Coordinates of C-alpha atoms in Angstrom, one line a residue:
Chain A
M1 CA 8.3 0.9 28.0
A2 CA 8.4 1.5 24.3
T3 CA 11.6 -0.7 24.1
V4 CA 9.9 -3.6 25.8
F5 CA 7.0 -3.3 23.5
G6 CA 9.4 -3.1 20.6
E7 CA 11.1 -6.3 21.7
I8 CA 7.8 -8.2 22.1
V9 CA 6.6 -7.1 18.7
K10 CA 10.0 -8.0 17.1
T11 CA 9.8 -11.5 18.5
I12 CA 6.3 -11.9 17.1
S13 CA 7.5 -10.8 13.7
D14 CA 10.5 -13.2 13.8
Y15 CA 8.2 -16.1 14.5
A16 CA 5.2 -15.1 12.3
I17 CA 6.2 -16.5 8.9
P18 CA 7.5 -19.9 10.2
V19 CA 4.4 -20.3 12.3
I20 CA 2.0 -19.4 9.4
I21 CA 3.8 -22.0 7.2
L22 CA 3.8 -24.6 10.0
V23 CA 0.0 -24.2 10.7
I24 CA -0.9 -24.4 7.0
I25 CA 1.2 -27.6 6.5
C26 CA 0.0 -29.3 9.7
Y27 CA -3.7 -28.6 8.8
G28 CA -3.0 -29.9 5.3
V29 CA -1.5 -33.1 6.7
F30 CA -4.4 -33.4 9.1
K31 CA -6.9 -33.1 6.2
K32 CA -4.8 -35.7 4.2
I33 CA -4.5 -33.5 1.1
S34 CA -1.6 -33.9 -1.3
L35 CA 0.6 -31.0 -0.1
Y36 CA 3.5 -31.1 -2.6
E37 CA 1.1 -31.2 -5.5
A38 CA -1.0 -28.3 -4.1
F39 CA 2.1 -26.2 -3.5
V40 CA 3.5 -26.7 -7.1
D41 CA 0.0 -26.1 -8.5
G42 CA -0.3 -22.8 -6.6
A43 CA 3.3 -21.6 -7.2
K44 CA 2.8 -21.8 -11.0
G45 CA 0.9 -18.5 -10.8
G46 CA 3.9 -16.6 -9.4
F47 CA 5.5 -15.8 -12.8
E48 CA 2.3 -14.7 -14.5
V49 CA 1.3 -12.2 -11.7
A50 CA 4.8 -10.7 -11.6
I51 CA 4.9 -10.2 -15.4
K52 CA 1.4 -8.7 -15.5
I53 CA 2.3 -5.8 -13.2
I54 CA 5.2 -4.6 -15.4
P55 CA 3.2 -2.2 -17.7
F56 CA 1.4 -0.6 -14.7
L57 CA 4.6 -0.2 -12.7
V58 CA 6.4 1.3 -15.7
A59 CA 3.6 3.8 -16.2
I60 CA 3.5 5.0 -12.6
L61 CA 7.2 4.9 -11.7
V62 CA 8.3 6.6 -14.9
A63 CA 5.8 9.4 -14.4
I64 CA 6.9 9.9 -10.7
G65 CA 10.6 9.6 -11.6
M66 CA 10.3 12.3 -14.3
F67 CA 8.3 14.6 -12.0
R68 CA 10.9 14.3 -9.3
A69 CA 13.8 14.9 -11.7
S70 CA 12.2 18.0 -13.1
G71 CA 12.4 19.9 -9.8
A72 CA 8.6 20.5 -9.8
M73 CA 8.4 19.4 -6.2
A74 CA 10.0 22.7 -5.1
Y75 CA 7.2 24.7 -6.7
L76 CA 4.6 22.4 -5.2
I77 CA 6.2 22.9 -1.7
S78 CA 6.2 26.7 -2.0
A79 CA 2.5 26.6 -3.1
I80 CA 1.4 24.5 -0.2
S81 CA 3.6 25.8 2.6
P82 CA 1.4 28.8 3.6
L83 CA -1.3 26.2 4.4
T84 CA 0.9 23.8 6.4
D85 CA 2.5 26.7 8.3
L86 CA -1.0 27.5 9.6
V87 CA -1.3 24.0 11.2
G88 CA 2.2 24.2 12.6
L89 CA 3.9 21.6 10.4
P90 CA 7.7 22.4 10.4
A91 CA 8.9 23.5 6.9
E92 CA 11.4 20.7 6.6
A93 CA 8.7 18.1 7.1
L94 CA 6.5 19.2 4.3
P95 CA 8.6 17.7 1.5
V96 CA 8.4 14.3 3.3
A97 CA 4.6 14.6 3.5
L98 CA 4.4 15.3 -0.2
M99 CA 6.9 12.7 -1.3
R100 CA 5.6 9.9 0.9
P101 CA 2.7 8.7 -1.4
L102 CA 4.8 9.0 -4.5
S103 CA 8.1 7.4 -3.7
G104 CA 9.3 5.1 -0.8
S105 CA 13.0 5.5 -1.5
G106 CA 12.6 9.3 -2.2
S107 CA 10.8 9.9 1.1
L108 CA 13.2 7.7 3.1
G109 CA 16.1 9.7 1.7
L110 CA 14.5 12.9 2.9
V111 CA 13.7 11.5 6.3
T112 CA 17.3 10.2 6.7
E113 CA 18.7 13.6 5.6
I114 CA 16.5 15.5 8.1
M115 CA 17.6 13.1 11.0
K116 CA 21.2 13.6 10.0
T117 CA 20.9 17.4 10.1
H118 CA 18.7 17.7 13.2
G119 CA 19.4 14.4 15.0
P120 CA 17.1 11.4 15.3
D121 CA 16.0 12.5 18.8
S122 CA 15.0 16.0 17.9
F123 CA 11.3 16.9 17.6
I124 CA 11.4 17.0 13.8
G125 CA 13.4 13.7 13.7
R126 CA 10.7 12.0 15.7
L127 CA 8.0 13.6 13.6
V128 CA 9.3 12.6 10.2
S129 CA 10.0 9.1 11.6
T130 CA 6.4 8.8 12.7
M131 CA 5.1 10.2 9.3
Y132 CA 7.2 7.7 7.4
G133 CA 6.1 4.7 9.5
S134 CA 2.4 5.5 9.4
T135 CA 1.8 6.0 5.7
E136 CA 2.4 4.0 2.5
T137 CA 3.6 4.6 -1.0
T138 CA 0.0 4.9 -2.2
F139 CA 0.6 5.2 -5.9
Y140 CA 3.0 2.2 -6.0
V141 CA 0.5 0.0 -4.1
L142 CA -2.3 1.1 -6.4
A143 CA -0.2 0.4 -9.6
V144 CA 0.9 -3.1 -8.4
Y145 CA -2.4 -4.3 -6.9
F146 CA -4.7 -3.0 -9.6
G147 CA -2.1 -3.9 -12.3
S148 CA -2.0 -7.6 -11.1
V149 CA -5.6 -8.0 -12.1
G150 CA -5.7 -5.6 -15.1
I151 CA -7.9 -2.9 -13.5
K152 CA -7.7 0.3 -15.4
K153 CA -10.5 2.4 -14.0
T154 CA -9.6 2.9 -10.3
R155 CA -12.7 4.9 -9.3
H156 CA -12.3 6.4 -5.8
A157 CA -9.1 4.5 -4.9
V158 CA -6.8 7.6 -5.4
P159 CA -8.9 10.1 -3.3
A160 CA -9.5 7.5 -0.6
G161 CA -5.8 6.5 -0.5
L162 CA -4.7 10.2 -0.4
L163 CA -7.2 11.1 2.3
A164 CA -5.9 8.3 4.4
D165 CA -2.3 9.5 3.9
A166 CA -3.4 13.0 4.9
A167 CA -5.1 11.7 8.0
G168 CA -2.0 9.7 8.9
L169 CA 0.3 12.8 8.5
I170 CA -2.0 15.1 10.5
G171 CA -2.4 12.3 13.2
A172 CA 1.4 12.1 13.3
L173 CA 1.8 15.9 13.8
L174 CA -0.8 16.0 16.5
I175 CA 0.5 13.0 18.5
C176 CA 4.1 14.2 18.2
K177 CA 3.2 17.6 19.5
L178 CA 1.4 16.0 22.4
V179 CA 4.0 13.4 23.3
F180 CA 7.4 14.9 22.5
Chain B
M1 CA -8.7 9.4 -11.7
L2 CA -5.3 7.7 -11.9
N3 CA -5.5 8.7 -15.6
Y4 CA -5.5 12.4 -14.6
V5 CA -2.8 12.0 -12.0
W6 CA -0.6 10.4 -14.6
I7 CA -1.2 13.1 -17.3
T8 CA -0.5 15.8 -14.8
L9 CA 2.8 14.2 -13.6
M10 CA 4.0 13.7 -17.1
L11 CA 3.1 17.2 -18.5
V12 CA 4.4 19.0 -15.4
A13 CA 7.6 17.0 -15.4
I14 CA 8.3 18.0 -19.1
V15 CA 7.3 21.7 -18.8
V16 CA 8.9 22.4 -15.5
G17 CA 12.0 20.3 -16.6
A18 CA 12.3 22.6 -19.6
I19 CA 12.0 25.8 -17.5
N20 CA 14.5 24.5 -15.0
G21 CA 16.9 23.3 -17.7
K22 CA 16.7 19.8 -16.3
L23 CA 15.4 18.0 -19.4
P24 CA 18.4 15.6 -19.6
E25 CA 17.7 14.5 -16.0
V26 CA 14.0 14.0 -16.8
T27 CA 14.9 11.8 -19.7
N28 CA 17.4 9.8 -17.7
A29 CA 14.8 9.4 -14.9
A30 CA 12.3 8.0 -17.4
F31 CA 14.7 5.3 -18.7
E32 CA 16.0 4.5 -15.2
M33 CA 12.6 4.0 -13.7
A34 CA 11.4 1.8 -16.6
Q35 CA 14.3 -0.5 -15.7
V36 CA 13.6 -0.3 -12.0
S37 CA 10.0 -1.3 -12.7
V38 CA 11.1 -4.5 -14.4
N39 CA 13.6 -5.3 -11.6
I40 CA 10.8 -4.9 -9.0
A41 CA 8.5 -7.2 -11.0
F42 CA 11.2 -9.8 -11.6
G43 CA 12.2 -9.7 -7.9
L44 CA 8.6 -10.6 -7.0
I45 CA 8.5 -13.8 -9.1
G46 CA 10.1 -16.1 -6.5
I47 CA 8.4 -14.8 -3.5
M48 CA 5.1 -14.8 -5.3
A49 CA 5.5 -18.4 -6.3
L50 CA 6.4 -19.4 -2.7
W51 CA 3.4 -17.8 -1.1
L52 CA 0.9 -18.7 -3.8
G53 CA 2.1 -22.3 -3.3
I54 CA 1.6 -22.1 0.5
L55 CA -1.8 -20.5 0.0
K56 CA -2.9 -23.2 -2.3
I57 CA -2.3 -25.7 0.4
A58 CA -4.4 -23.6 2.8
E59 CA -7.1 -23.4 0.1
N60 CA -7.2 -27.2 -0.7
S61 CA -7.3 -28.1 3.0
G62 CA -10.1 -25.7 3.7
L63 CA -8.1 -23.7 6.2
N64 CA -8.8 -20.4 4.5
K65 CA -12.5 -20.9 5.0
I66 CA -12.0 -21.4 8.7
L67 CA -9.9 -18.2 8.8
A68 CA -12.6 -16.3 6.9
R69 CA -15.4 -17.4 9.1
A70 CA -13.5 -16.3 12.2
I71 CA -13.5 -12.6 11.1
K72 CA -17.0 -12.7 9.7
P73 CA -18.5 -10.0 12.0
V74 CA -15.9 -7.5 10.8
S75 CA -15.6 -8.6 7.2
R76 CA -19.4 -8.6 6.6
R77 CA -19.5 -4.8 7.4
L78 CA -16.3 -3.8 5.6
F79 CA -16.9 -6.0 2.5
P80 CA -20.6 -6.6 2.1
D81 CA -20.1 -7.8 -1.5
I82 CA -17.9 -10.7 -0.6
P83 CA -19.5 -14.0 0.6
P84 CA -18.4 -14.6 4.2
D85 CA -16.3 -17.7 3.7
H86 CA -14.8 -16.7 0.3
P87 CA -11.0 -17.2 -0.1
A88 CA -10.7 -13.4 -0.7
I89 CA -11.4 -12.7 3.0
S90 CA -8.6 -14.9 4.3
A91 CA -6.2 -13.5 1.8
I92 CA -7.1 -9.9 2.9
L93 CA -6.7 -10.9 6.6
L94 CA -3.3 -12.4 5.9
N95 CA -2.2 -9.3 3.9
L96 CA -3.3 -6.9 6.6
S97 CA -1.7 -9.0 9.4
A98 CA 1.6 -9.1 7.4
N99 CA 1.4 -5.3 7.0
W100 CA 0.9 -4.8 10.7
L101 CA 3.9 -6.9 11.5
G102 CA 6.1 -5.2 8.9
L103 CA 6.5 -8.5 6.9
S104 CA 6.6 -6.8 3.5
N105 CA 7.9 -9.9 1.7
A106 CA 4.7 -11.8 2.6
A107 CA 2.3 -8.8 2.5
T108 CA 2.5 -8.2 -1.3
P109 CA 1.9 -11.9 -2.3
F110 CA -1.1 -12.2 0.1
G111 CA -2.4 -8.8 -1.2
L112 CA -2.1 -9.8 -4.9
K113 CA -3.8 -13.1 -4.1
A114 CA -6.6 -11.1 -2.4
M115 CA -6.9 -9.0 -5.6
E116 CA -7.2 -12.1 -7.8
E117 CA -10.0 -13.5 -5.6
L118 CA -11.8 -10.1 -5.6
Q119 CA -11.5 -9.9 -9.4
Q120 CA -13.4 -13.2 -9.7
L121 CA -16.3 -11.6 -7.8
N122 CA -16.1 -8.4 -10.0
D123 CA -18.6 -8.0 -12.8
K124 CA -16.6 -5.4 -14.8
K125 CA -13.1 -6.7 -15.1
E126 CA -11.4 -3.3 -15.9
V127 CA -13.3 -1.4 -13.2
A128 CA -12.3 -1.5 -9.5
S129 CA -15.1 -2.9 -7.3
N130 CA -16.1 -1.3 -4.0
S131 CA -14.4 -4.1 -2.1
M132 CA -11.2 -3.6 -4.0
V133 CA -11.0 0.1 -3.1
T134 CA -11.9 -0.5 0.5
F135 CA -9.2 -3.2 0.7
L136 CA -6.5 -0.9 -0.9
A137 CA -7.5 2.0 1.3
L138 CA -7.0 -0.3 4.4
N139 CA -3.8 -1.5 2.9
T140 CA -2.2 1.8 2.1
A141 CA -3.2 3.2 5.5
A142 CA -2.0 0.1 7.4
I143 CA -1.1 0.4 11.0
T144 CA 2.5 -0.8 11.4
L145 CA 3.4 -2.3 14.8
I146 CA 7.0 -2.6 13.6
P147 CA 8.1 0.2 11.3
A148 CA 11.3 -1.9 10.6
T149 CA 12.8 0.4 7.9
I150 CA 12.6 3.6 10.0
L151 CA 13.8 1.8 13.1
G152 CA 16.9 0.7 11.1
V153 CA 17.6 4.3 10.1
R154 CA 17.2 5.6 13.6
I155 CA 19.5 3.0 15.0
S156 CA 22.2 3.7 12.4
L157 CA 22.0 7.4 13.3
K158 CA 22.6 6.5 17.0
S159 CA 19.2 7.5 18.4
T160 CA 19.2 7.1 22.2
N161 CA 15.7 5.5 22.0
P162 CA 15.0 4.4 18.4
A163 CA 11.8 2.6 19.3
E164 CA 10.1 5.7 21.0
I165 CA 8.3 6.4 17.7
I166 CA 6.5 3.1 17.7
G167 CA 3.6 4.4 19.9
T168 CA 3.2 7.6 17.8
T169 CA 3.4 5.6 14.6
I170 CA 0.6 3.3 15.8
F171 CA -1.6 6.3 16.7
A172 CA -1.1 7.9 13.3
G173 CA -1.8 4.6 11.7
I174 CA -5.1 4.3 13.5
C175 CA -6.0 7.9 12.3
A176 CA -5.1 6.9 8.7
T177 CA -7.1 3.6 8.9
T178 CA -10.2 5.2 10.3
I179 CA -10.2 7.9 7.6
A180 CA -9.4 5.2 4.9
V181 CA -12.5 3.1 5.7
T182 CA -14.7 6.2 6.1
A183 CA -13.5 7.8 2.9
A184 CA -13.8 4.5 0.9
K185 CA -17.4 3.9 2.2
I186 CA -18.6 7.5 1.5
L187 CA -16.9 8.0 -1.8
E188 CA -18.2 4.7 -3.3
K189 CA -21.7 6.2 -3.0
L190 CA -21.0 9.4 -4.9
P191 CA -22.4 9.5 -8.5
I192 CA -19.0 10.3 -10.1
F193 CA -17.4 7.2 -8.7
K194 CA -20.5 5.0 -9.2
K195 CA -21.0 5.6 -12.9
D196 CA -18.2 3.3 -14.0
L197 CA -20.1 0.4 -12.3
L198 CA -23.2 1.0 -14.4
P199 CA -24.0 -1.4 -17.3
E200 CA -22.4 -0.5 -20.7
G201 CA -25.5 1.1 -22.3
D202 CA -25.9 3.7 -19.5
V203 CA -22.2 4.5 -19.5
A204 CA -21.8 5.3 -23.2
S205 CA -22.9 8.9 -22.9
T206 CA -20.7 9.7 -19.9
N207 CA -17.7 7.6 -20.7
T208 CA -15.6 10.3 -22.3
D209 CA -15.1 12.1 -19.1
A210 CA -15.0 9.1 -16.9
G211 CA -13.2 9.5 -13.6
E212 CA -13.5 13.2 -13.1

């Protein structure tokens, strides 16, 4: 059942980009606008946007990189684990939960390691897979998106993003306990 | 808020690094990540140019207004500050759709285009608008129909049913999205998050502790 669904969704994703481009071009032709000129005009902005995010990315990624290298994560884990033990989160999954909003590659490394040790079809393997798939690297997204337009005061973006991450992680734990 | 997160990460990294005797690693991480940041940004240039070009065609032909009108009933509630047929709406729609399908190469350019459009509607150019935060909350909580990365890892580790986590991932994504919208809508009304939106004169007295 899940495999069939996976196949369907994969087909959609293979076709999505060509279809989007096709529709946009056809409608442009239909409206008789100058497509080539419009494309080049729009594409000019690509360089500027990419360059604008550099300072914001450096600020966030350097801070997260230093934090990870210092070994501070271990202290954070031992401080929070009594709480997560209460809700029944396996101890090995807690580092994934804490790492996920900070670093995509870091959390993927942890998830891979857990699945190598316990097997991808173990409960914890399925749990960390679900946790990884249902949340985003919140701080990276905030840095890139706000950075691209020069926003410095992010207001409630950090708490809203982290609450959403927490909800995703709790949702993952609940549904995995129910299904697997 | 990001300000305090940043200060905490930096100070904790140096102090704990010193206690753990890991200061050389901390220094190396700083230099390495600075380089990684530039590589990420440079890697975006081509793909950004491609999608911004395609999106310009959609803009000139009026296609993005048609898209925006189609989702008006939803967008009006989520983003009351954005005019219903504004180009920001179609860029947001494209970004979220790309996220759902796991098309990360298209999602970021669409998302950055959406931010650019939202910034044009924003009165204070250094302060995030309500619509921006709602959009980012939706974005970071995005439901993923194809968690491509994790499926790849599961296949490489010889899982007997790599796709069995798709259903649970969608459920967890729905939880995250629900809370994302609720949190963004409630938090935007709180005085501590509202005060950065006030005109300059009113802000002057509180500006020193902004964000906390």
